[in-house]
Amino acid sequence: MTRQSIKEYLQQNPDKVLVLDGGQGTELENRGINVANPVWSTIPFVSESFWSDKSSNDRQIVKEMFEDFLAAGAEILMTTTYQTSFKSVSENTDIKTLQEYNELLNRIVSFSRDCIGEQKYLIGCIGPWGAHVCAEFNGDYGAHPENIDYYQYFKPQLDNFFANENLDLIGFETVPNVNELKAILSWDEKILSKPFYIGLSVHENGVLRDGTTMEEIGNIFKSLGNKVNPNLLLLGINCVSFNHSPSILEDIHKNLPDMPLIAYPNSGEVYDTVKKIWLPQNSENSLTWEQVVKRYIEAGARIIGGCCRTTPKDILEISKAVKKFSK
Ligand SMILES: [Zn+2]
């Protein structure tokens, strides 16, 4: 492997801000893949023809998506494995055994690595427990979220990702519930043995989807002190409202001033979970990427990109703003 470890890279280049890619799931949808199914953007990879037919249309679409994000300036990119937990895959596709599941993940990761080349960083993306019950935007984990066995849910995907050298960083994305956050933070280096980050799913009024404030989250970290897993490289927000995202990140920074941050908001449109469509954002007083990126960097962001409904065009704007505002 010719890449420097991302941990070392971030430590040795303290002023560097890495540009992340955009929302792969919605981008694949924009490009004509029908992702409306329980495994969402994993769907093209589940079909055997994706692997056997090198000229398959879906294969071309995924490849071009990565190429366009790279051309826009992305330096760190993600696998499309948000809805690819063993539970989601085994309950909703013909892939039933752990062996078949590992083969699927290995293929997705190798394909993504081939698309982006050896030099770029690759994130193994993992949706939260709530993703398989559509709870990542309301944080509703039922009556006893403290009793959920989060580790058992994540373990097959984590075991695979930890063993895969093509992945530089693990991303726990869109975490909406404080019990899930506490569970992830309770796992030590033996369990989470590779660099990882946590992206929180935060309401536009600035609290975690389950109502936990950023101050409370700051206190959780403070109470852990030096027991926080050294592989936790960044904390941040993803798929949060574009316009509200700078103040949310600033609030996290205020509570945890030494924590390196990651931010990749959605486009600002709002997903109607009943009608399953994206509704336009209220464009009054909408911020620009330039304004947003400047505030992120001032608040300690080290990785900046976009989540759902952001496109290579957004990544280009982010990339220009990062050049302008990072030292
Ligand atoms: Zn998203």
mmCIF file of C-alpha atoms and ligand atoms in Angstrom:
data_model
loop_
_atom_site.group_PDB
_atom_site.id
_atom_site.type_symbol
_atom_site.label_atom_id
_atom_site.label_comp_id
_atom_site.label_asym_id
_atom_site.label_seq_id
_atom_site.Cartn_x
_atom_site.Cartn_y
_atom_site.Cartn_z
ATOM 1 C CA MET A 1 0.000 0.000 0.000
ATOM 2 C CA THR A 2 1.509 3.288 -1.064
ATOM 3 C CA ARG A 3 -0.857 5.582 0.813
ATOM 4 C CA GLN A 4 0.198 7.117 4.098
ATOM 5 C CA SER A 5 -2.189 6.096 6.897
ATOM 6 C CA ILE A 6 -4.948 8.657 7.217
ATOM 7 C CA LYS A 7 -4.246 9.038 10.920
ATOM 8 C CA GLU A 8 -0.637 10.029 10.240
ATOM 9 C CA TYR A 9 -1.661 12.195 7.309
ATOM 10 C CA LEU A 10 -4.098 14.238 9.392
ATOM 11 C CA GLN A 11 -1.577 14.554 12.236
ATOM 12 C CA GLN A 12 1.361 15.549 10.024
ATOM 13 C CA ASN A 13 -0.634 18.065 7.960
ATOM 14 C CA PRO A 14 -2.590 19.943 10.637
ATOM 15 C CA ASP A 15 -3.786 22.661 8.255
ATOM 16 C CA LYS A 16 -4.939 20.312 5.512
ATOM 17 C CA VAL A 17 -8.663 19.900 4.898
ATOM 18 C CA LEU A 18 -9.616 16.873 2.798
ATOM 19 C CA VAL A 19 -12.427 17.133 0.245
ATOM 20 C CA LEU A 20 -14.885 14.244 0.482
ATOM 21 C CA ASP A 21 -17.233 13.091 -2.270
ATOM 22 C CA GLY A 22 -20.995 13.671 -2.413
ATOM 23 C CA GLY A 23 -24.137 11.612 -1.794
ATOM 24 C CA GLN A 24 -23.523 8.398 -3.699
ATOM 25 C CA GLY A 25 -26.963 6.860 -3.138
ATOM 26 C CA THR A 26 -28.893 9.811 -4.539
ATOM 27 C CA GLU A 27 -26.268 10.373 -7.238
ATOM 28 C CA LEU A 28 -26.716 6.812 -8.519
ATOM 29 C CA GLU A 29 -30.448 7.505 -8.518
ATOM 30 C CA ASN A 30 -29.906 10.731 -10.508
ATOM 31 C CA ARG A 31 -27.952 8.703 -13.040
ATOM 32 C CA GLY A 32 -30.765 6.248 -13.581
ATOM 33 C CA ILE A 33 -30.323 3.420 -11.065
ATOM 34 C CA ASN A 34 -33.551 2.568 -9.279
ATOM 35 C CA VAL A 35 -32.473 2.503 -5.627
ATOM 36 C CA ALA A 36 -35.975 2.353 -4.115
ATOM 37 C CA ASN A 37 -35.625 -0.957 -2.261
ATOM 38 C CA PRO A 38 -34.552 -2.050 1.254
ATOM 39 C CA VAL A 39 -30.821 -2.296 0.456
ATOM 40 C CA TRP A 40 -30.908 1.080 -1.338
ATOM 41 C CA SER A 41 -27.690 1.921 -3.224
ATOM 42 C CA THR A 42 -26.306 -1.617 -2.678
ATOM 43 C CA ILE A 43 -28.783 -2.887 -5.255
ATOM 44 C CA PRO A 44 -26.630 -2.702 -8.407
ATOM 45 C CA PHE A 45 -23.926 -4.829 -6.732
ATOM 46 C CA VAL A 46 -26.330 -7.567 -5.718
ATOM 47 C CA SER A 47 -27.010 -8.448 -9.325
ATOM 48 C CA GLU A 48 -24.606 -11.071 -10.705
ATOM 49 C CA SER A 49 -24.543 -9.326 -14.096
ATOM 50 C CA PHE A 50 -22.779 -6.341 -12.488
ATOM 51 C CA TRP A 51 -19.776 -8.663 -11.969
ATOM 52 C CA SER A 52 -20.046 -10.977 -14.956
ATOM 53 C CA ASP A 53 -20.824 -8.378 -17.622
ATOM 54 C CA LYS A 54 -17.978 -5.878 -17.681
ATOM 55 C CA SER A 55 -19.978 -3.592 -19.932
ATOM 56 C CA SER A 56 -23.103 -3.590 -17.733
ATOM 57 C CA ASN A 57 -24.901 -0.286 -17.616
ATOM 58 C CA ASP A 58 -24.929 -0.101 -13.800
ATOM 59 C CA ARG A 59 -21.200 -0.804 -13.688
ATOM 60 C CA GLN A 60 -20.602 2.072 -16.079
ATOM 61 C CA ILE A 61 -22.811 4.390 -14.005
ATOM 62 C CA VAL A 62 -21.006 3.650 -10.726
ATOM 63 C CA LYS A 63 -17.619 4.091 -12.390
ATOM 64 C CA GLU A 64 -18.592 7.415 -13.931
ATOM 65 C CA MET A 65 -19.966 8.661 -10.623
ATOM 66 C CA PHE A 66 -16.587 8.073 -8.962
ATOM 67 C CA GLU A 67 -14.740 9.636 -11.917
ATOM 68 C CA ASP A 68 -16.920 12.743 -11.731
ATOM 69 C CA PHE A 69 -16.403 13.137 -7.980
ATOM 70 C CA LEU A 70 -12.637 12.768 -8.500
ATOM 71 C CA ALA A 71 -12.647 15.312 -11.328
ATOM 72 C CA ALA A 72 -14.514 17.725 -9.040
ATOM 73 C CA GLY A 73 -11.676 17.510 -6.504
ATOM 74 C CA ALA A 74 -12.614 14.689 -4.087
ATOM 75 C CA GLU A 75 -9.579 13.331 -2.223
ATOM 76 C CA ILE A 76 -11.415 10.865 -0.014
ATOM 77 C CA LEU A 77 -14.335 8.817 -1.278
ATOM 78 C CA MET A 78 -16.877 6.391 0.097
ATOM 79 C CA THR A 79 -18.088 2.924 -0.697
ATOM 80 C CA THR A 80 -21.812 2.659 -1.370
ATOM 81 C CA THR A 81 -22.367 0.401 1.626
ATOM 82 C CA TYR A 82 -24.717 2.458 3.802
ATOM 83 C CA GLN A 83 -27.561 -0.072 3.668
ATOM 84 C CA THR A 84 -25.292 -3.126 3.450
ATOM 85 C CA SER A 85 -25.476 -4.579 6.964
ATOM 86 C CA PHE A 86 -25.639 -8.375 7.069
ATOM 87 C CA LYS A 87 -29.165 -8.065 8.446
ATOM 88 C CA SER A 88 -30.419 -5.836 5.623
ATOM 89 C CA VAL A 89 -28.709 -7.852 2.905
ATOM 90 C CA SER A 90 -29.630 -11.313 4.186
ATOM 91 C CA GLU A 91 -33.251 -10.375 4.836
ATOM 92 C CA ASN A 92 -33.814 -8.628 1.514
ATOM 93 C CA THR A 93 -31.676 -10.299 -1.130
ATOM 94 C CA ASP A 94 -30.656 -13.821 -2.181
ATOM 95 C CA ILE A 95 -27.391 -13.397 -0.303
ATOM 96 C CA LYS A 96 -27.941 -15.460 2.836
ATOM 97 C CA THR A 97 -24.647 -16.762 4.200
ATOM 98 C CA LEU A 98 -21.751 -14.895 5.780
ATOM 99 C CA GLN A 99 -19.490 -16.235 3.078
ATOM 100 C CA GLU A 100 -21.651 -14.790 0.301
ATOM 101 C CA TYR A 101 -21.955 -11.554 2.244
ATOM 102 C CA ASN A 102 -18.176 -11.221 2.610
ATOM 103 C CA GLU A 103 -17.778 -11.890 -1.089
ATOM 104 C CA LEU A 104 -20.246 -9.077 -1.838
ATOM 105 C CA LEU A 105 -18.413 -6.575 0.386
ATOM 106 C CA ASN A 106 -15.002 -7.622 -0.978
ATOM 107 C CA ARG A 107 -16.225 -7.085 -4.503
ATOM 108 C CA ILE A 108 -17.755 -3.683 -3.758
ATOM 109 C CA VAL A 109 -14.622 -2.461 -1.978
ATOM 110 C CA SER A 110 -12.239 -3.722 -4.710
ATOM 111 C CA PHE A 111 -14.401 -2.224 -7.414
ATOM 112 C CA SER A 112 -14.514 1.143 -5.601
ATOM 113 C CA ARG A 113 -10.731 1.052 -5.119
ATOM 114 C CA ASP A 114 -10.218 0.322 -8.817
ATOM 115 C CA CYS A 115 -12.460 3.279 -9.678
ATOM 116 C CA ILE A 116 -10.573 5.781 -7.489
ATOM 117 C CA GLY A 117 -6.981 4.524 -7.864
ATOM 118 C CA GLU A 118 -4.359 3.738 -5.200
ATOM 119 C CA GLN A 119 -3.635 7.272 -4.034
ATOM 120 C CA LYS A 120 -7.034 8.436 -2.809
ATOM 121 C CA TYR A 121 -8.440 7.550 0.586
ATOM 122 C CA LEU A 122 -11.410 5.191 0.728
ATOM 123 C CA ILE A 123 -14.029 5.133 3.482
ATOM 124 C CA GLY A 124 -15.998 2.004 4.286
ATOM 125 C CA CYS A 125 -19.359 3.518 4.927
ATOM 126 C CA ILE A 126 -21.752 1.980 7.486
ATOM 127 C CA GLY A 127 -25.311 3.174 8.045
ATOM 128 C CA PRO A 128 -26.607 3.296 11.624
ATOM 129 C CA TRP A 129 -28.713 0.577 13.248
ATOM 130 C CA GLY A 130 -31.716 2.803 12.516
ATOM 131 C CA ALA A 131 -31.117 2.668 8.771
ATOM 132 C CA HIS A 132 -32.663 -0.796 8.492
ATOM 133 C CA VAL A 133 -35.870 0.461 10.126
ATOM 134 C CA CYS A 134 -35.838 3.955 8.514
ATOM 135 C CA ALA A 135 -35.162 5.668 11.854
ATOM 136 C CA GLU A 136 -32.019 7.635 11.031
ATOM 137 C CA PHE A 137 -33.932 10.900 10.660
ATOM 138 C CA ASN A 138 -36.207 10.568 13.695
ATOM 139 C CA GLY A 139 -33.921 8.714 16.133
ATOM 140 C CA ASP A 140 -36.840 6.549 17.213
ATOM 141 C CA TYR A 141 -35.149 3.354 18.372
ATOM 142 C CA GLY A 142 -38.186 2.022 20.251
ATOM 143 C CA ALA A 143 -38.910 1.816 23.966
ATOM 144 C CA HIS A 144 -35.510 0.431 25.025
ATOM 145 C CA PRO A 145 -32.761 1.733 22.771
ATOM 146 C CA GLU A 146 -30.285 0.980 25.579
ATOM 147 C CA ASN A 147 -30.982 -2.751 25.213
ATOM 148 C CA ILE A 148 -30.282 -3.010 21.485
ATOM 149 C CA ASP A 149 -27.240 -5.127 20.655
ATOM 150 C CA TYR A 150 -25.592 -2.644 18.313
ATOM 151 C CA TYR A 151 -22.371 -4.596 18.074
ATOM 152 C CA GLN A 152 -24.087 -7.730 16.894
ATOM 153 C CA TYR A 153 -25.781 -5.655 14.174
ATOM 154 C CA PHE A 154 -22.536 -4.066 12.936
ATOM 155 C CA LYS A 155 -20.144 -6.971 13.493
ATOM 156 C CA PRO A 156 -20.240 -8.756 10.104
ATOM 157 C CA GLN A 157 -19.688 -5.495 8.213
ATOM 158 C CA LEU A 158 -17.016 -4.311 10.652
ATOM 159 C CA ASP A 159 -15.130 -7.618 10.574
ATOM 160 C CA ASN A 160 -15.024 -7.469 6.798
ATOM 161 C CA PHE A 161 -13.987 -3.812 6.643
ATOM 162 C CA PHE A 162 -11.279 -4.191 9.283
ATOM 163 C CA ALA A 163 -9.638 -6.950 7.300
ATOM 164 C CA ASN A 164 -9.723 -5.036 4.007
ATOM 165 C CA GLU A 165 -6.575 -3.023 3.284
ATOM 166 C CA ASN A 166 -8.297 -1.091 0.532
ATOM 167 C CA LEU A 167 -10.238 0.782 3.218
ATOM 168 C CA ASP A 168 -8.491 3.595 5.078
ATOM 169 C CA LEU A 169 -11.256 4.735 7.375
ATOM 170 C CA ILE A 170 -14.588 3.403 8.649
ATOM 171 C CA GLY A 171 -17.514 5.821 8.674
ATOM 172 C CA PHE A 172 -20.385 5.335 11.110
ATOM 173 C CA GLU A 173 -22.865 7.605 9.397
ATOM 174 C CA THR A 174 -26.103 9.373 10.319
ATOM 175 C CA VAL A 175 -26.132 8.169 13.960
ATOM 176 C CA PRO A 176 -29.389 9.589 15.392
ATOM 177 C CA ASN A 177 -29.590 8.055 18.868
ATOM 178 C CA VAL A 178 -27.388 8.682 21.895
ATOM 179 C CA ASN A 179 -27.537 5.028 22.974
ATOM 180 C CA GLU A 180 -25.989 3.997 19.695
ATOM 181 C CA LEU A 181 -23.331 6.699 20.053
ATOM 182 C CA LYS A 182 -22.490 5.499 23.587
ATOM 183 C CA ALA A 183 -22.290 1.904 22.350
ATOM 184 C CA ILE A 184 -19.831 2.822 19.580
ATOM 185 C CA LEU A 185 -17.762 4.826 22.073
ATOM 186 C CA SER A 186 -17.632 1.852 24.452
ATOM 187 C CA TRP A 187 -15.779 -0.324 21.923
ATOM 188 C CA ASP A 188 -12.022 -0.328 22.398
ATOM 189 C CA GLU A 189 -9.146 -0.718 19.969
ATOM 190 C CA LYS A 190 -9.522 -4.496 19.941
ATOM 191 C CA ILE A 191 -13.072 -4.159 18.624
ATOM 192 C CA LEU A 192 -12.688 -1.048 16.463
ATOM 193 C CA SER A 193 -9.203 -1.819 15.256
ATOM 194 C CA LYS A 194 -9.030 0.651 12.376
ATOM 195 C CA PRO A 195 -9.402 4.447 12.141
ATOM 196 C CA PHE A 196 -13.047 5.472 12.205
ATOM 197 C CA TYR A 197 -15.293 8.524 12.503
ATOM 198 C CA ILE A 198 -18.814 9.105 13.706
ATOM 199 C CA GLY A 199 -21.258 11.274 11.718
ATOM 200 C CA LEU A 200 -24.227 12.378 13.812
ATOM 201 C CA SER A 201 -27.733 12.833 12.449
ATOM 202 C CA VAL A 202 -28.805 16.185 13.891
ATOM 203 C CA HIS A 203 -32.117 17.991 13.677
ATOM 204 C CA GLU A 204 -32.055 21.468 12.152
ATOM 205 C CA ASN A 205 -32.684 22.942 15.603
ATOM 206 C CA GLY A 206 -29.294 21.581 16.669
ATOM 207 C CA VAL A 207 -30.135 18.510 18.783
ATOM 208 C CA LEU A 208 -29.452 14.884 17.917
ATOM 209 C CA ARG A 209 -32.585 13.353 16.350
ATOM 210 C CA ASP A 210 -33.472 11.812 19.731
ATOM 211 C CA GLY A 211 -33.263 15.182 21.507
ATOM 212 C CA THR A 212 -29.747 14.936 22.996
ATOM 213 C CA THR A 213 -27.960 18.310 22.960
ATOM 214 C CA MET A 214 -24.434 18.828 21.655
ATOM 215 C CA GLU A 215 -23.472 19.899 25.176
ATOM 216 C CA GLU A 216 -24.598 16.506 26.483
ATOM 217 C CA ILE A 217 -22.623 14.811 23.730
ATOM 218 C CA GLY A 218 -19.592 16.901 24.711
ATOM 219 C CA ASN A 219 -20.036 15.724 28.296
ATOM 220 C CA ILE A 220 -20.150 12.073 27.235
ATOM 221 C CA PHE A 221 -16.744 12.516 25.600
ATOM 222 C CA LYS A 222 -15.384 14.454 28.578
ATOM 223 C CA SER A 223 -16.508 11.748 30.988
ATOM 224 C CA LEU A 224 -14.683 9.132 28.912
ATOM 225 C CA GLY A 225 -11.471 11.196 29.115
ATOM 226 C CA ASN A 226 -8.515 9.230 27.788
ATOM 227 C CA LYS A 227 -10.647 6.101 27.440
ATOM 228 C CA VAL A 228 -11.865 7.300 24.020
ATOM 229 C CA ASN A 229 -10.644 4.786 21.425
ATOM 230 C CA PRO A 230 -7.517 6.287 19.761
ATOM 231 C CA ASN A 231 -8.866 5.059 16.424
ATOM 232 C CA LEU A 232 -11.668 7.629 16.613
ATOM 233 C CA LEU A 233 -10.182 10.241 14.278
ATOM 234 C CA LEU A 234 -13.134 12.582 13.778
ATOM 235 C CA LEU A 235 -16.603 13.369 15.026
ATOM 236 C CA GLY A 236 -19.111 15.343 13.009
ATOM 237 C CA ILE A 237 -22.382 15.583 11.178
ATOM 238 C CA ASN A 238 -23.770 14.167 7.967
ATOM 239 C CA CYS A 239 -27.031 14.415 6.063
ATOM 240 C CA VAL A 240 -28.069 17.401 8.174
ATOM 241 C CA SER A 241 -29.741 20.519 6.791
ATOM 242 C CA PHE A 242 -27.274 22.481 4.658
ATOM 243 C CA ASN A 243 -28.308 25.889 6.015
ATOM 244 C CA HIS A 244 -28.259 24.821 9.647
ATOM 245 C CA SER A 245 -25.086 22.755 9.423
ATOM 246 C CA PRO A 246 -22.498 25.494 10.182
ATOM 247 C CA SER A 247 -24.099 26.442 13.492
ATOM 248 C CA ILE A 248 -24.428 22.771 14.481
ATOM 249 C CA LEU A 249 -20.742 22.166 13.758
ATOM 250 C CA GLU A 250 -19.832 25.329 15.681
ATOM 251 C CA ASP A 251 -21.820 24.017 18.637
ATOM 252 C CA ILE A 252 -19.912 20.708 18.579
ATOM 253 C CA HIS A 253 -16.636 22.649 18.329
ATOM 254 C CA LYS A 254 -17.604 24.834 21.295
ATOM 255 C CA ASN A 255 -18.216 21.743 23.402
ATOM 256 C CA LEU A 256 -15.254 19.720 22.108
ATOM 257 C CA PRO A 257 -12.657 22.269 20.949
ATOM 258 C CA ASP A 258 -9.869 19.724 20.420
ATOM 259 C CA MET A 259 -11.879 17.209 18.418
ATOM 260 C CA PRO A 260 -11.113 17.098 14.666
ATOM 261 C CA LEU A 261 -14.434 17.401 12.827
ATOM 262 C CA ILE A 262 -16.043 16.071 9.669
ATOM 263 C CA ALA A 263 -19.039 17.668 7.963
ATOM 264 C CA TYR A 264 -21.063 16.614 4.949
ATOM 265 C CA PRO A 265 -24.577 18.012 4.935
ATOM 266 C CA ASN A 266 -27.326 17.127 2.505
ATOM 267 C CA SER A 267 -28.344 19.537 -0.237
ATOM 268 C CA GLY A 268 -30.933 21.199 1.977
ATOM 269 C CA GLU A 269 -33.864 19.486 0.318
ATOM 270 C CA VAL A 270 -36.039 17.510 2.715
ATOM 271 C CA TYR A 271 -36.923 13.851 2.229
ATOM 272 C CA ASP A 272 -40.606 13.070 2.639
ATOM 273 C CA THR A 273 -40.453 9.535 4.068
ATOM 274 C CA VAL A 274 -44.140 8.912 3.344
ATOM 275 C CA LYS A 275 -44.269 10.077 -0.284
ATOM 276 C CA LYS A 276 -40.609 9.014 -0.786
ATOM 277 C CA ILE A 277 -39.680 12.190 -2.647
ATOM 278 C CA TRP A 278 -37.298 15.070 -2.007
ATOM 279 C CA LEU A 279 -39.012 18.392 -1.349
ATOM 280 C CA PRO A 280 -37.249 21.648 -2.282
ATOM 281 C CA GLN A 281 -35.565 23.621 0.464
ATOM 282 C CA ASN A 282 -36.838 26.980 1.507
ATOM 283 C CA SER A 283 -34.473 28.987 -0.673
ATOM 284 C CA GLU A 284 -34.859 32.214 1.268
ATOM 285 C CA ASN A 285 -31.642 33.090 3.057
ATOM 286 C CA SER A 286 -29.909 30.050 1.660
ATOM 287 C CA LEU A 287 -26.169 29.975 2.332
ATOM 288 C CA THR A 288 -23.526 29.277 -0.305
ATOM 289 C CA TRP A 289 -20.908 26.509 -0.114
ATOM 290 C CA GLU A 290 -18.293 29.249 0.199
ATOM 291 C CA GLN A 291 -19.928 30.585 3.362
ATOM 292 C CA VAL A 292 -20.554 27.114 4.754
ATOM 293 C CA VAL A 293 -17.040 25.792 4.106
ATOM 294 C CA LYS A 294 -15.423 28.888 5.643
ATOM 295 C CA ARG A 295 -17.379 28.390 8.853
ATOM 296 C CA TYR A 296 -16.672 24.646 8.915
ATOM 297 C CA ILE A 297 -12.943 25.243 8.633
ATOM 298 C CA GLU A 298 -13.020 27.886 11.353
ATOM 299 C CA ALA A 299 -14.835 25.327 13.531
ATOM 300 C CA GLY A 300 -12.109 22.702 13.096
ATOM 301 C CA ALA A 301 -13.349 20.640 10.135
ATOM 302 C CA ARG A 302 -10.680 18.380 8.584
ATOM 303 C CA ILE A 303 -12.910 16.543 6.085
ATOM 304 C CA ILE A 304 -15.687 18.323 4.162
ATOM 305 C CA GLY A 305 -18.061 16.975 1.528
ATOM 306 C CA GLY A 306 -21.696 16.419 0.742
ATOM 307 C CA CYS A 307 -24.381 13.887 1.621
ATOM 308 C CA CYS A 308 -27.759 13.134 0.027
ATOM 309 C CA ARG A 309 -28.629 15.055 -3.158
ATOM 310 C CA THR A 310 -25.231 16.714 -3.393
ATOM 311 C CA THR A 311 -23.549 16.149 -6.749
ATOM 312 C CA PRO A 312 -20.099 16.567 -8.337
ATOM 313 C CA LYS A 313 -21.065 20.205 -8.919
ATOM 314 C CA ASP A 314 -21.321 20.713 -5.147
ATOM 315 C CA ILE A 315 -17.986 18.950 -4.631
ATOM 316 C CA LEU A 316 -16.362 21.333 -7.112
ATOM 317 C CA GLU A 317 -17.669 24.308 -5.133
ATOM 318 C CA ILE A 318 -16.484 22.742 -1.876
ATOM 319 C CA SER A 319 -13.100 22.072 -3.395
ATOM 320 C CA LYS A 320 -12.691 25.700 -4.514
ATOM 321 C CA ALA A 321 -13.780 26.987 -1.106
ATOM 322 C CA VAL A 322 -11.417 24.610 0.712
ATOM 323 C CA LYS A 323 -8.520 25.925 -1.416
ATOM 324 C CA LYS A 324 -9.544 29.475 -0.605
ATOM 325 C CA PHE A 325 -9.985 29.108 3.151
ATOM 326 C CA SER A 326 -7.549 26.426 4.289
ATOM 327 C CA LYS A 327 -3.951 27.432 4.897
HETATM 328 ZN ZN ZN B 1 -27.422 11.471 3.250
#
